[in-house]
Short mmCIF file of C-alpha atoms in Angstrom, two decimals:
data_model
loop_
_atom_site.label_atom_id
_atom_site.label_comp_id
_atom_site.label_asym_id
_atom_site.label_seq_id
_atom_site.Cartn_x
_atom_site.Cartn_y
_atom_site.Cartn_z
CA UNK X 1 30.52 6.48 25.17
CA UNK X 2 27.78 6.48 27.80
CA UNK X 3 25.33 3.65 27.28
CA UNK X 4 22.28 5.83 27.88
CA UNK X 5 23.49 8.29 25.26
CA UNK X 6 23.78 5.39 22.84
CA UNK X 7 20.25 4.21 23.63
CA UNK X 8 18.91 7.74 23.19
CA UNK X 9 20.70 8.10 19.84
CA UNK X 10 19.16 4.89 18.51
CA UNK X 11 15.62 5.58 19.71
CA UNK X 12 15.30 9.37 19.53
CA UNK X 13 16.84 10.34 16.16
CA UNK X 14 13.87 9.20 14.01
CA UNK X 15 11.58 11.35 16.19
CA UNK X 16 13.98 14.28 15.76
CA UNK X 17 13.78 13.72 11.99
CA UNK X 18 9.96 13.72 12.09
CA UNK X 19 9.89 16.88 14.21
CA UNK X 20 12.34 18.71 11.95
CA UNK X 21 10.25 17.82 8.91
CA UNK X 22 6.96 18.95 10.48
CA UNK X 23 8.37 22.23 11.88
CA UNK X 24 10.41 22.96 8.75
CA UNK X 25 7.39 22.47 6.50
CA UNK X 26 5.38 25.00 8.52
CA UNK X 27 8.31 27.41 8.38
CA UNK X 28 8.36 27.21 4.58
CA UNK X 29 11.71 25.42 4.24
CA UNK X 30 12.18 23.52 0.98
CA UNK X 31 10.67 20.03 1.30
CA UNK X 32 13.54 18.39 -0.56
CA UNK X 33 16.07 19.85 1.90
CA UNK X 34 13.99 18.65 4.86
CA UNK X 35 13.77 15.15 3.36
CA UNK X 36 17.55 15.01 3.01
CA UNK X 37 18.07 16.22 6.59
CA UNK X 38 15.64 13.60 7.91
CA UNK X 39 17.34 10.87 5.89
CA UNK X 40 20.72 11.95 7.31
CA UNK X 41 19.41 11.85 10.90
CA UNK X 42 18.08 8.32 10.39
CA UNK X 43 21.46 7.38 8.91
CA UNK X 44 23.18 8.65 12.06
CA UNK X 45 20.75 6.55 14.10
CA UNK X 46 21.72 3.53 12.01
CA UNK X 47 25.40 4.16 12.78
CA UNK X 48 24.55 4.41 16.48
CA UNK X 49 22.68 1.10 16.31
CA UNK X 50 25.69 -0.55 14.66
CA UNK X 51 27.90 0.83 17.46
CA UNK X 52 25.45 -0.58 20.00
CA UNK X 53 25.58 -3.89 18.15
CA UNK X 54 29.35 -3.96 18.52
CA UNK X 55 29.03 -3.42 22.27
CA UNK X 56 26.25 -5.96 22.77
CA UNK X 57 27.25 -8.63 20.22
CA UNK X 58 30.95 -7.92 19.68
CA UNK X 59 33.97 -10.07 20.60
CA UNK X 60 33.72 -8.95 24.24
CA UNK X 61 29.99 -8.65 24.89
CA UNK X 62 28.60 -7.85 28.25
CA UNK X 63 26.96 -4.50 27.73
CA UNK X 64 23.19 -4.56 27.96
CA UNK X 65 22.55 -0.86 27.52
CA UNK X 66 19.64 0.71 29.31
CA UNK X 67 17.27 -0.71 31.85
CA UNK X 68 13.59 -0.74 32.62
CA UNK X 69 11.42 0.91 29.98
CA UNK X 70 14.01 0.98 27.15
CA UNK X 71 16.99 -1.30 26.72
CA UNK X 72 19.28 -2.71 24.04
CA UNK X 73 19.61 -6.48 24.27
CA UNK X 74 20.83 -8.64 21.36
CA UNK X 75 17.38 -8.93 19.78
CA UNK X 76 16.72 -5.19 20.07
CA UNK X 77 20.09 -4.34 18.53
CA UNK X 78 19.63 -6.66 15.57
CA UNK X 79 16.15 -5.36 14.81
CA UNK X 80 17.08 -1.70 15.36
CA UNK X 81 19.91 -2.06 12.83
CA UNK X 82 17.49 -3.51 10.29
CA UNK X 83 14.72 -0.94 10.91
CA UNK X 84 16.97 2.12 10.83
CA UNK X 85 19.05 0.84 7.92
CA UNK X 86 16.06 0.05 5.74
CA UNK X 87 14.23 3.24 6.71
CA UNK X 88 17.27 5.32 5.75
CA UNK X 89 17.59 3.46 2.44
CA UNK X 90 13.89 3.80 1.59
CA UNK X 91 13.82 7.48 2.54
CA UNK X 92 16.87 8.06 0.36
CA UNK X 93 14.93 6.50 -2.52
CA UNK X 94 11.89 8.63 -1.65
CA UNK X 95 13.92 11.86 -1.84
CA UNK X 96 14.11 11.34 -5.61
CA UNK X 97 10.80 9.54 -5.98
CA UNK X 98 8.71 12.29 -4.29
CA UNK X 99 10.75 15.33 -5.34
CA UNK X 100 8.32 18.16 -6.12
CA UNK X 101 5.34 16.30 -4.68
CA UNK X 102 3.17 18.44 -2.40
CA UNK X 103 2.77 15.45 -0.04
CA UNK X 104 6.50 14.88 0.36
CA UNK X 105 6.56 16.59 3.77
CA UNK X 106 3.70 14.41 5.04
CA UNK X 107 5.50 11.26 3.93
CA UNK X 108 8.77 12.27 5.60
CA UNK X 109 7.07 13.16 8.88
CA UNK X 110 4.93 10.03 9.09
CA UNK X 111 7.65 7.70 7.83
CA UNK X 112 9.97 8.86 10.60
CA UNK X 113 7.25 8.63 13.23
CA UNK X 114 6.63 5.06 12.10
CA UNK X 115 10.38 4.36 12.18
CA UNK X 116 10.75 5.90 15.63
CA UNK X 117 7.87 4.01 17.20
CA UNK X 118 9.03 0.75 15.57
CA UNK X 119 12.52 1.22 17.02
CA UNK X 120 10.96 2.00 20.42
CA UNK X 121 8.88 -1.16 20.01
CA UNK X 122 11.88 -3.43 19.46
CA UNK X 123 13.84 -1.73 22.26
CA UNK X 124 11.00 -1.80 24.79
CA UNK X 125 11.98 -3.30 28.12
CA UNK X 126 8.61 -3.27 29.85
CA UNK X 127 5.02 -4.21 29.08
CA UNK X 128 3.61 -0.67 29.10
CA UNK X 129 6.41 0.71 26.92
CA UNK X 130 5.84 -2.04 24.39
CA UNK X 131 2.07 -1.47 24.40
CA UNK X 132 2.43 2.29 23.92
CA UNK X 133 4.92 1.85 21.07
CA UNK X 134 2.73 -0.87 19.51
CA UNK X 135 -0.39 1.32 19.37
CA UNK X 136 1.55 4.40 18.25
CA UNK X 137 3.26 2.47 15.43
CA UNK X 138 -0.12 1.25 14.21
CA UNK X 139 -1.50 4.80 14.23
CA UNK X 140 1.57 6.09 12.38
CA UNK X 141 1.10 3.38 9.74
CA UNK X 142 -2.53 4.42 9.14
CA UNK X 143 -1.47 8.07 8.80
CA UNK X 144 1.33 7.10 6.42
CA UNK X 145 -1.14 5.19 4.24
CA UNK X 146 -3.16 8.43 4.04
CA UNK X 147 -0.37 10.15 2.10
CA UNK X 148 -2.81 10.68 -0.79
CA UNK X 149 -6.21 10.98 0.97
CA UNK X 150 -8.03 12.21 -2.16
CA UNK X 151 -7.70 8.83 -3.92
CA UNK X 152 -10.83 6.64 -3.36
CA UNK X 153 -8.87 3.37 -3.23
CA UNK X 154 -6.41 4.90 -0.76
CA UNK X 155 -9.25 6.01 1.54
CA UNK X 156 -10.82 2.55 1.41
CA UNK X 157 -7.47 0.96 2.27
CA UNK X 158 -6.94 3.35 5.17
CA UNK X 159 -10.40 2.57 6.60
CA UNK X 160 -9.94 -1.19 6.35
CA UNK X 161 -6.45 -1.04 7.83
CA UNK X 162 -7.60 1.18 10.69
CA UNK X 163 -10.51 -1.12 11.56
CA UNK X 164 -8.54 -4.38 11.54
CA UNK X 165 -5.50 -2.96 13.34
CA UNK X 166 -7.80 -1.39 15.94
CA UNK X 167 -9.29 -4.81 16.69
CA UNK X 168 -5.84 -6.27 17.21
CA UNK X 169 -4.61 -3.30 19.24
CA UNK X 170 -7.68 -3.46 21.49
CA UNK X 171 -6.93 -7.12 22.19
CA UNK X 172 -3.32 -6.29 23.07
CA UNK X 173 -4.38 -3.45 25.38
CA UNK X 174 -6.84 -5.74 27.18
CA UNK X 175 -4.08 -8.30 27.76
CA UNK X 176 -1.71 -5.58 28.96
CA UNK X 177 -4.41 -4.26 31.30
CA UNK X 178 -4.80 -7.71 32.90
CA UNK X 179 -1.02 -8.05 33.30
CA UNK X 180 -0.60 -4.55 34.72
CA UNK X 181 -3.51 -4.79 37.16
CA UNK X 182 -2.30 -8.19 38.37
CA UNK X 183 1.22 -6.89 38.96
CA UNK X 184 0.08 -3.58 40.41
CA UNK X 185 2.07 -1.60 37.87
CA UNK X 186 4.40 -1.89 34.92
CA UNK X 187 6.23 -5.20 34.43
CA UNK X 188 9.69 -5.69 32.87
CA UNK X 189 9.44 -8.11 29.97
CA UNK X 190 12.12 -10.36 31.47
CA UNK X 191 9.92 -10.88 34.55
CA UNK X 192 6.75 -11.62 32.63
CA UNK X 193 7.13 -15.40 32.98
CA UNK X 194 7.18 -15.38 36.78
CA UNK X 195 4.11 -13.14 36.86
CA UNK X 196 2.12 -15.32 34.45
CA UNK X 197 2.88 -18.39 36.54
CA UNK X 198 0.86 -16.84 39.40
CA UNK X 199 -2.31 -16.46 37.29
CA UNK X 200 -5.07 -19.10 36.98
CA UNK X 201 -4.80 -21.28 33.88
CA UNK X 202 -7.95 -19.82 32.30
CA UNK X 203 -6.61 -16.27 32.66
CA UNK X 204 -3.27 -17.36 31.20
CA UNK X 205 -4.99 -18.73 28.10
CA UNK X 206 -7.21 -15.65 27.66
CA UNK X 207 -4.26 -13.27 27.96
CA UNK X 208 -2.22 -15.36 25.52
CA UNK X 209 -5.05 -15.47 22.95
CA UNK X 210 -5.54 -11.70 23.21
CA UNK X 211 -1.84 -11.15 22.51
CA UNK X 212 -1.97 -13.62 19.61
CA UNK X 213 -4.94 -11.73 18.15
CA UNK X 214 -2.88 -8.53 18.06
CA UNK X 215 0.06 -10.31 16.46
CA UNK X 216 -2.07 -11.90 13.74
CA UNK X 217 -3.78 -8.60 12.96
CA UNK X 218 -0.51 -6.66 12.59
CA UNK X 219 1.00 -9.36 10.32
CA UNK X 220 -2.15 -9.60 8.14
CA UNK X 221 -2.79 -13.23 9.00
CA UNK X 222 -6.13 -15.01 8.71
CA UNK X 223 -8.70 -13.80 9.80
CA UNK X 224 -7.14 -10.31 9.46
CA UNK X 225 -5.81 -10.96 5.97
CA UNK X 226 -7.71 -8.33 3.98
CA UNK X 227 -6.11 -5.08 5.14
CA UNK X 228 -2.70 -5.59 3.53
CA UNK X 229 -4.02 -6.17 -0.04
CA UNK X 230 -6.20 -3.05 0.35
CA UNK X 231 -3.05 -0.89 0.60
CA UNK X 232 -1.93 -1.53 -2.99
CA UNK X 233 -2.59 2.07 -3.99
CA UNK X 234 0.03 3.36 -1.53
CA UNK X 235 3.12 4.94 -3.17
CA UNK X 236 6.14 2.68 -3.60
CA UNK X 237 8.20 4.07 -0.65
CA UNK X 238 5.24 3.55 1.68
CA UNK X 239 4.78 -0.03 0.49
CA UNK X 240 8.50 -0.74 0.84
CA UNK X 241 8.60 0.64 4.39
CA UNK X 242 5.44 -1.21 5.40
CA UNK X 243 6.41 -4.59 3.97
CA UNK X 244 10.02 -4.33 5.13
CA UNK X 245 9.20 -3.69 8.77
CA UNK X 246 5.64 -3.09 9.95
CA UNK X 247 4.14 -6.48 9.11
CA UNK X 248 7.02 -8.16 10.94
CA UNK X 249 5.87 -6.66 14.23
CA UNK X 250 3.56 -9.61 14.86
CA UNK X 251 6.52 -11.95 15.32
CA UNK X 252 8.23 -9.41 17.58
CA UNK X 253 5.17 -9.39 19.86
CA UNK X 254 5.05 -13.20 19.94
CA UNK X 255 8.73 -13.36 20.89
CA UNK X 256 8.80 -10.52 23.44
CA UNK X 257 5.65 -11.86 25.16
CA UNK X 258 6.79 -15.46 24.73
CA UNK X 259 6.68 -16.21 28.48
CA UNK X 260 2.95 -15.34 28.43
CA UNK X 261 2.15 -17.13 25.16
CA UNK X 262 4.19 -20.33 25.17
CA UNK X 263 2.71 -21.83 28.35
CA UNK X 264 -0.06 -23.79 26.62
CA UNK X 265 0.16 -25.99 23.52
CA UNK X 266 -3.38 -25.09 22.51
CA UNK X 267 -2.38 -21.42 22.08
CA UNK X 268 0.75 -22.34 20.14
CA UNK X 269 -1.36 -24.61 17.92
CA UNK X 270 -3.68 -21.68 17.14
CA UNK X 271 -0.63 -19.63 16.14
CA UNK X 272 0.66 -22.42 13.93
CA UNK X 273 -2.67 -23.06 12.21
CA UNK X 274 -3.24 -19.36 11.49
CA UNK X 275 0.21 -19.09 9.93
CA UNK X 276 -0.19 -22.30 7.95
CA UNK X 277 -3.62 -21.30 6.60
CA UNK X 278 -2.31 -17.89 5.56
CA UNK X 279 0.75 -19.44 3.92
CA UNK X 280 -1.34 -21.74 1.71
CA UNK X 281 -4.01 -19.13 0.95
CA UNK X 282 -1.58 -16.35 0.05
CA UNK X 283 0.57 -18.71 -2.05
CA UNK X 284 -2.51 -19.72 -4.08
CA UNK X 285 -3.67 -16.12 -4.62
CA UNK X 286 -0.18 -14.92 -5.51
CA UNK X 287 -0.16 -17.26 -8.53
CA UNK X 288 -3.19 -15.60 -10.10
CA UNK X 289 -2.35 -11.94 -9.46
CA UNK X 290 -1.52 -10.22 -12.77
CA UNK X 291 0.20 -7.14 -11.29
CA UNK X 292 3.68 -6.91 -9.75
CA UNK X 293 2.68 -5.16 -6.52
CA UNK X 294 -0.22 -7.57 -6.02
CA UNK X 295 2.14 -10.52 -6.26
CA UNK X 296 4.52 -8.89 -3.80
CA UNK X 297 1.71 -8.21 -1.31
CA UNK X 298 0.53 -11.81 -1.24
CA UNK X 299 4.13 -12.99 -1.20
CA UNK X 300 4.58 -10.95 1.99
CA UNK X 301 1.47 -12.54 3.52
CA UNK X 302 2.79 -16.01 2.71
CA UNK X 303 6.20 -15.18 4.16
CA UNK X 304 4.59 -13.83 7.32
CA UNK X 305 2.58 -17.06 7.50
CA UNK X 306 5.79 -19.08 7.44
CA UNK X 307 7.28 -16.85 10.14
CA UNK X 308 4.20 -17.22 12.35
CA UNK X 309 4.33 -21.00 11.81
CA UNK X 310 7.91 -20.98 13.08
CA UNK X 311 6.78 -19.12 16.21
CA UNK X 312 4.02 -21.67 16.74
CA UNK X 313 6.65 -24.42 16.71
CA UNK X 314 8.77 -22.52 19.22
CA UNK X 315 11.54 -21.93 16.65
CA UNK X 316 11.93 -18.26 17.54
CA UNK X 317 15.51 -17.96 16.28
CA UNK X 318 14.40 -19.22 12.86
CA UNK X 319 11.50 -16.72 12.92
CA UNK X 320 13.85 -13.79 13.64
CA UNK X 321 16.30 -14.91 10.95
CA UNK X 322 13.42 -15.19 8.49
CA UNK X 323 12.06 -11.78 9.60
CA UNK X 324 15.36 -10.02 8.89
CA UNK X 325 15.97 -11.83 5.59
CA UNK X 326 12.43 -11.06 4.43
CA UNK X 327 12.79 -7.37 5.31
CA UNK X 328 15.97 -7.07 3.28
CA UNK X 329 14.83 -8.74 0.10
CA UNK X 330 11.21 -7.51 0.12
CA UNK X 331 12.22 -3.85 0.42
CA UNK X 332 14.53 -4.39 -2.55
CA UNK X 333 11.74 -5.97 -4.58
CA UNK X 334 9.31 -3.12 -3.89
CA UNK X 335 11.85 -0.43 -4.71
CA UNK X 336 12.69 -2.29 -7.92
CA UNK X 337 9.08 -3.05 -8.90
CA UNK X 338 9.27 -0.71 -11.89
CA UNK X 339 12.32 -2.51 -13.23
CA UNK X 340 10.47 -5.80 -12.76
CA UNK X 341 7.65 -4.57 -14.99
CA UNK X 342 10.16 -3.51 -17.65
CA UNK X 343 11.95 -6.88 -17.49
CA UNK X 344 8.66 -8.77 -17.83
CA UNK X 345 7.67 -6.65 -20.81
CA UNK X 346 11.01 -7.36 -22.49
CA UNK X 347 10.77 -11.10 -21.82
CA UNK X 348 7.49 -11.30 -23.74
CA UNK X 349 9.38 -10.50 -26.96
CA UNK X 350 11.89 -13.32 -26.50
CA UNK X 351 11.61 -16.44 -28.70
CA UNK X 352 9.54 -19.32 -27.32
CA UNK X 353 11.78 -21.72 -25.41
CA UNK X 354 12.06 -25.20 -26.92
CA UNK X 355 10.71 -28.04 -24.70
CA UNK X 356 13.32 -29.67 -22.50
CA UNK X 357 14.10 -33.34 -23.11
CA UNK X 358 12.76 -35.74 -20.49
CA UNK X 359 16.21 -37.17 -19.74
CA UNK X 360 17.49 -33.71 -18.89
CA UNK X 361 14.51 -33.00 -16.64
CA UNK X 362 14.95 -36.31 -14.78
CA UNK X 363 18.67 -35.69 -14.33
CA UNK X 364 18.09 -32.12 -13.17
CA UNK X 365 15.45 -33.11 -10.60
CA UNK X 366 17.37 -36.11 -9.27
CA UNK X 367 20.62 -34.16 -9.01
CA UNK X 368 18.88 -31.24 -7.30
CA UNK X 369 17.23 -33.46 -4.69
CA UNK X 370 20.41 -35.36 -3.84
CA UNK X 371 22.66 -32.30 -3.83
CA UNK X 372 20.36 -30.08 -1.75
CA UNK X 373 19.63 -32.73 0.87
CA UNK X 374 23.31 -33.70 1.09
CA UNK X 375 24.39 -30.07 1.52
CA UNK X 376 21.86 -29.35 4.27
CA UNK X 377 22.54 -32.60 6.14
CA UNK X 378 26.30 -31.96 6.00
CA UNK X 379 25.82 -28.37 7.17
CA UNK X 380 23.63 -29.42 10.09
CA UNK X 381 25.99 -32.22 11.12
CA UNK X 382 28.99 -29.89 10.98
CA UNK X 383 27.63 -26.63 12.39
CA UNK X 384 24.50 -27.40 14.42
CA UNK X 385 24.22 -31.12 15.24
CA UNK X 386 21.81 -30.63 18.17
CA UNK X 387 18.97 -29.30 16.02
CA UNK X 388 15.41 -29.66 17.31
CA UNK X 389 12.66 -31.63 15.47
CA UNK X 390 10.81 -28.36 14.75
CA UNK X 391 13.91 -26.90 13.10
CA UNK X 392 14.32 -30.06 11.03
CA UNK X 393 10.72 -29.74 9.85
CA UNK X 394 11.19 -26.11 8.86
CA UNK X 395 14.45 -27.04 7.18
CA UNK X 396 12.51 -29.34 4.84
CA UNK X 397 10.67 -26.29 3.50
CA UNK X 398 14.05 -24.67 2.84
CA UNK X 399 15.19 -27.86 1.14
CA UNK X 400 12.16 -27.90 -1.16
CA UNK X 401 12.82 -24.28 -2.13
CA UNK X 402 16.44 -25.08 -2.97
CA UNK X 403 15.46 -28.21 -4.90
CA UNK X 404 12.90 -26.41 -7.05
CA UNK X 405 15.21 -23.47 -7.76
CA UNK X 406 18.15 -25.64 -8.69
CA UNK X 407 16.06 -28.07 -10.74
CA UNK X 408 14.51 -25.27 -12.81
CA UNK X 409 17.93 -23.76 -13.46
CA UNK X 410 19.51 -27.05 -14.51
CA UNK X 411 16.53 -28.10 -16.64
CA UNK X 412 16.67 -24.76 -18.46
CA UNK X 413 20.37 -25.02 -19.28
CA UNK X 414 22.03 -28.33 -18.37
CA UNK X 415 25.79 -28.14 -18.88
CA UNK X 416 28.98 -28.78 -16.89
CA UNK X 417 29.20 -25.05 -16.14
CA UNK X 418 25.65 -24.77 -14.77
CA UNK X 419 26.08 -27.98 -12.76
CA UNK X 420 29.29 -26.64 -11.22
CA UNK X 421 27.72 -23.28 -10.41
CA UNK X 422 24.68 -25.06 -8.99
CA UNK X 423 26.84 -27.20 -6.71
CA UNK X 424 28.78 -24.19 -5.41
CA UNK X 425 25.62 -22.15 -4.92
CA UNK X 426 23.59 -24.76 -3.08
CA UNK X 427 26.51 -25.76 -0.82
CA UNK X 428 27.24 -22.11 -0.02
CA UNK X 429 23.58 -21.36 0.70
CA UNK X 430 23.12 -24.51 2.80
CA UNK X 431 26.15 -23.86 4.99
CA UNK X 432 25.46 -20.11 5.14
CA UNK X 433 21.84 -20.59 6.16
CA UNK X 434 22.75 -23.10 8.85
CA UNK X 435 25.60 -20.95 10.19
CA UNK X 436 23.47 -17.81 10.41
CA UNK X 437 20.62 -19.71 12.04
CA UNK X 438 23.00 -21.14 14.67
CA UNK X 439 24.42 -17.65 15.24
CA UNK X 440 20.95 -16.21 15.81
CA UNK X 441 20.05 -19.05 18.17
CA UNK X 442 23.18 -18.44 20.26
CA UNK X 443 22.75 -14.64 20.33
CA UNK X 444 19.09 -14.66 21.37
CA UNK X 445 17.79 -15.78 24.73
CA UNK X 446 15.87 -19.04 24.32
CA UNK X 447 12.49 -19.42 25.99
CA UNK X 448 12.84 -21.47 29.16
CA UNK X 449 9.81 -23.67 28.52
CA UNK X 450 7.82 -23.78 25.29
CA UNK X 451 4.70 -25.91 24.84
CA UNK X 452 5.09 -25.84 21.06
CA UNK X 453 2.59 -27.08 18.51
CA UNK X 454 3.18 -30.71 17.44
CA UNK X 455 5.82 -31.01 14.74
CA UNK X 456 3.70 -33.44 12.71
CA UNK X 457 1.35 -30.57 11.89
CA UNK X 458 3.91 -29.35 9.36
CA UNK X 459 2.36 -31.98 7.10
CA UNK X 460 -0.76 -29.79 6.74
CA UNK X 461 0.83 -26.74 5.05
CA UNK X 462 3.11 -29.06 3.07
CA UNK X 463 0.11 -30.89 1.60
CA UNK X 464 -1.68 -27.59 0.97
CA UNK X 465 1.26 -26.10 -0.92
CA UNK X 466 1.74 -29.34 -2.88
CA UNK X 467 -1.94 -29.32 -3.88
CA UNK X 468 -1.73 -25.69 -5.03
CA UNK X 469 1.39 -26.44 -7.05
CA UNK X 470 -0.09 -29.53 -8.69
CA UNK X 471 -3.39 -27.88 -9.56
CA UNK X 472 -1.60 -25.09 -11.38
CA UNK X 473 0.12 -27.64 -13.61
CA UNK X 474 -2.55 -30.32 -13.89
CA UNK X 475 -3.85 -31.64 -17.15
CA UNK X 476 -7.34 -32.10 -18.57
CA UNK X 477 -8.46 -34.54 -15.86
CA UNK X 478 -8.44 -31.94 -13.11
CA UNK X 479 -8.97 -28.92 -15.33
CA UNK X 480 -12.38 -28.07 -13.83
CA UNK X 481 -10.98 -28.08 -10.30
CA UNK X 482 -8.07 -25.95 -11.43
CA UNK X 483 -10.40 -23.42 -13.06
CA UNK X 484 -12.54 -23.17 -9.92
CA UNK X 485 -9.43 -22.68 -7.79
CA UNK X 486 -8.22 -19.96 -10.14
CA UNK X 487 -11.53 -18.06 -10.16
CA UNK X 488 -11.97 -18.24 -6.38
CA UNK X 489 -8.38 -17.22 -5.70
CA UNK X 490 -8.69 -14.27 -8.05
CA UNK X 491 -12.04 -13.21 -6.58
CA UNK X 492 -10.73 -13.40 -3.01
CA UNK X 493 -7.78 -11.19 -3.93
CA UNK X 494 -10.04 -8.30 -4.95
CA UNK X 495 -11.29 -5.89 -2.33
CA UNK X 496 -14.96 -4.84 -2.60
CA UNK X 497 -13.85 -1.38 -3.68
CA UNK X 498 -11.58 -2.57 -6.48
CA UNK X 499 -14.06 -5.22 -7.60
CA UNK X 500 -16.84 -2.69 -7.92
CA UNK X 501 -14.65 -0.49 -10.05
CA UNK X 502 -13.50 -3.38 -12.21
CA UNK X 503 -9.84 -2.90 -11.32
CA UNK X 504 -7.13 -5.35 -10.32
#
């Protein structure tokens, strides 16, 4: 198979799906039929991306399909598989979800435009191609959010999203303009480092900060953290598509433009601090949100904060692994949000659980700490002994997650069976996580020189998350502080539009 035909199949099929939907709707063809055709075309694109993955990442790699403006390198292939696979799955869900809806054709057209421009974004081989795909994907997202323009909350969300994404996109275009004018034309992304080295240090920092601004805006990071919660009124397929792929684009920009961003530790520190602040803030607000979609939105912001933190530390392989894992499970959570509401309603009728004995709690916590740390240390020593300090720091966050999950499970039902299942699960997860992370690190091209943020700064988000967790469980002594935290977190989670209408 010709490599250029493979590249065209991966990139062009979503646009073909969007065109067929738009033309078919004007011709009066049944919207349900058009939605199924579009979903099938995206599915074919997914198969083509898997075939490209076999060529690029298979047992005999060596094919780097395409050149110049569009190309398929290992990172592009991995992300194209995820984008096309999730888009096909979500559109398949939307065929049933929007059947008979007069706006079904609009959703199909805009969803495939967003998919197409996102695939072009991850497969971009030059600065101008990336910039064009970046701006077009943002515009397609705004149009997709306008699926129901008559709803007041939807219009408010569209306006806020358009304003904040426009600020970020303007910053990216300014940085691209400086790069293009300096080079006298378009620049391949793999030659960006050599070009940046010729610029004065002040210009390097300004260009890097402009690119970082665009990345933070697209991923809804502080100070651009209000547009994502304002999109709660979007239909479920739109939310699933947005949270599964669009908000991840910030990390893609940071990685693709890494040679222009990673030259100065001050810039990487800004990236880290923005991610850390968003992680703590979104984690606090998520705890007070009473609705399922609201919790998922702030969960996404927190996850994006962790991913941006990883980029600030120069752990780009960990960021990509986290990006893909987040896309997979968050799309599932959004598509299953209705079932989550039903499960929560059923759990309210269950008998009140008896308090767990202190000896069981102590044993569960101690066993979870020892087992999780032992599993991760053994996995690192066996699979990836040359791990960097930044990766070790991020691994501690993974360890805390495993410890809390296992401890809660064992404290709820402490028995030989649950202990055995816990041991198997945590060992499997520890070795699986480490193996996948090492695989991603070997498949992706590492940045030649990264002036990463200091590793000790991981203490800041760790203390922030610990404080949030303690204040939610504190007793009478800190009750006033807890109440103030709750009221402020709840107030900050409400957009002016929803607050004025008294809605959550």
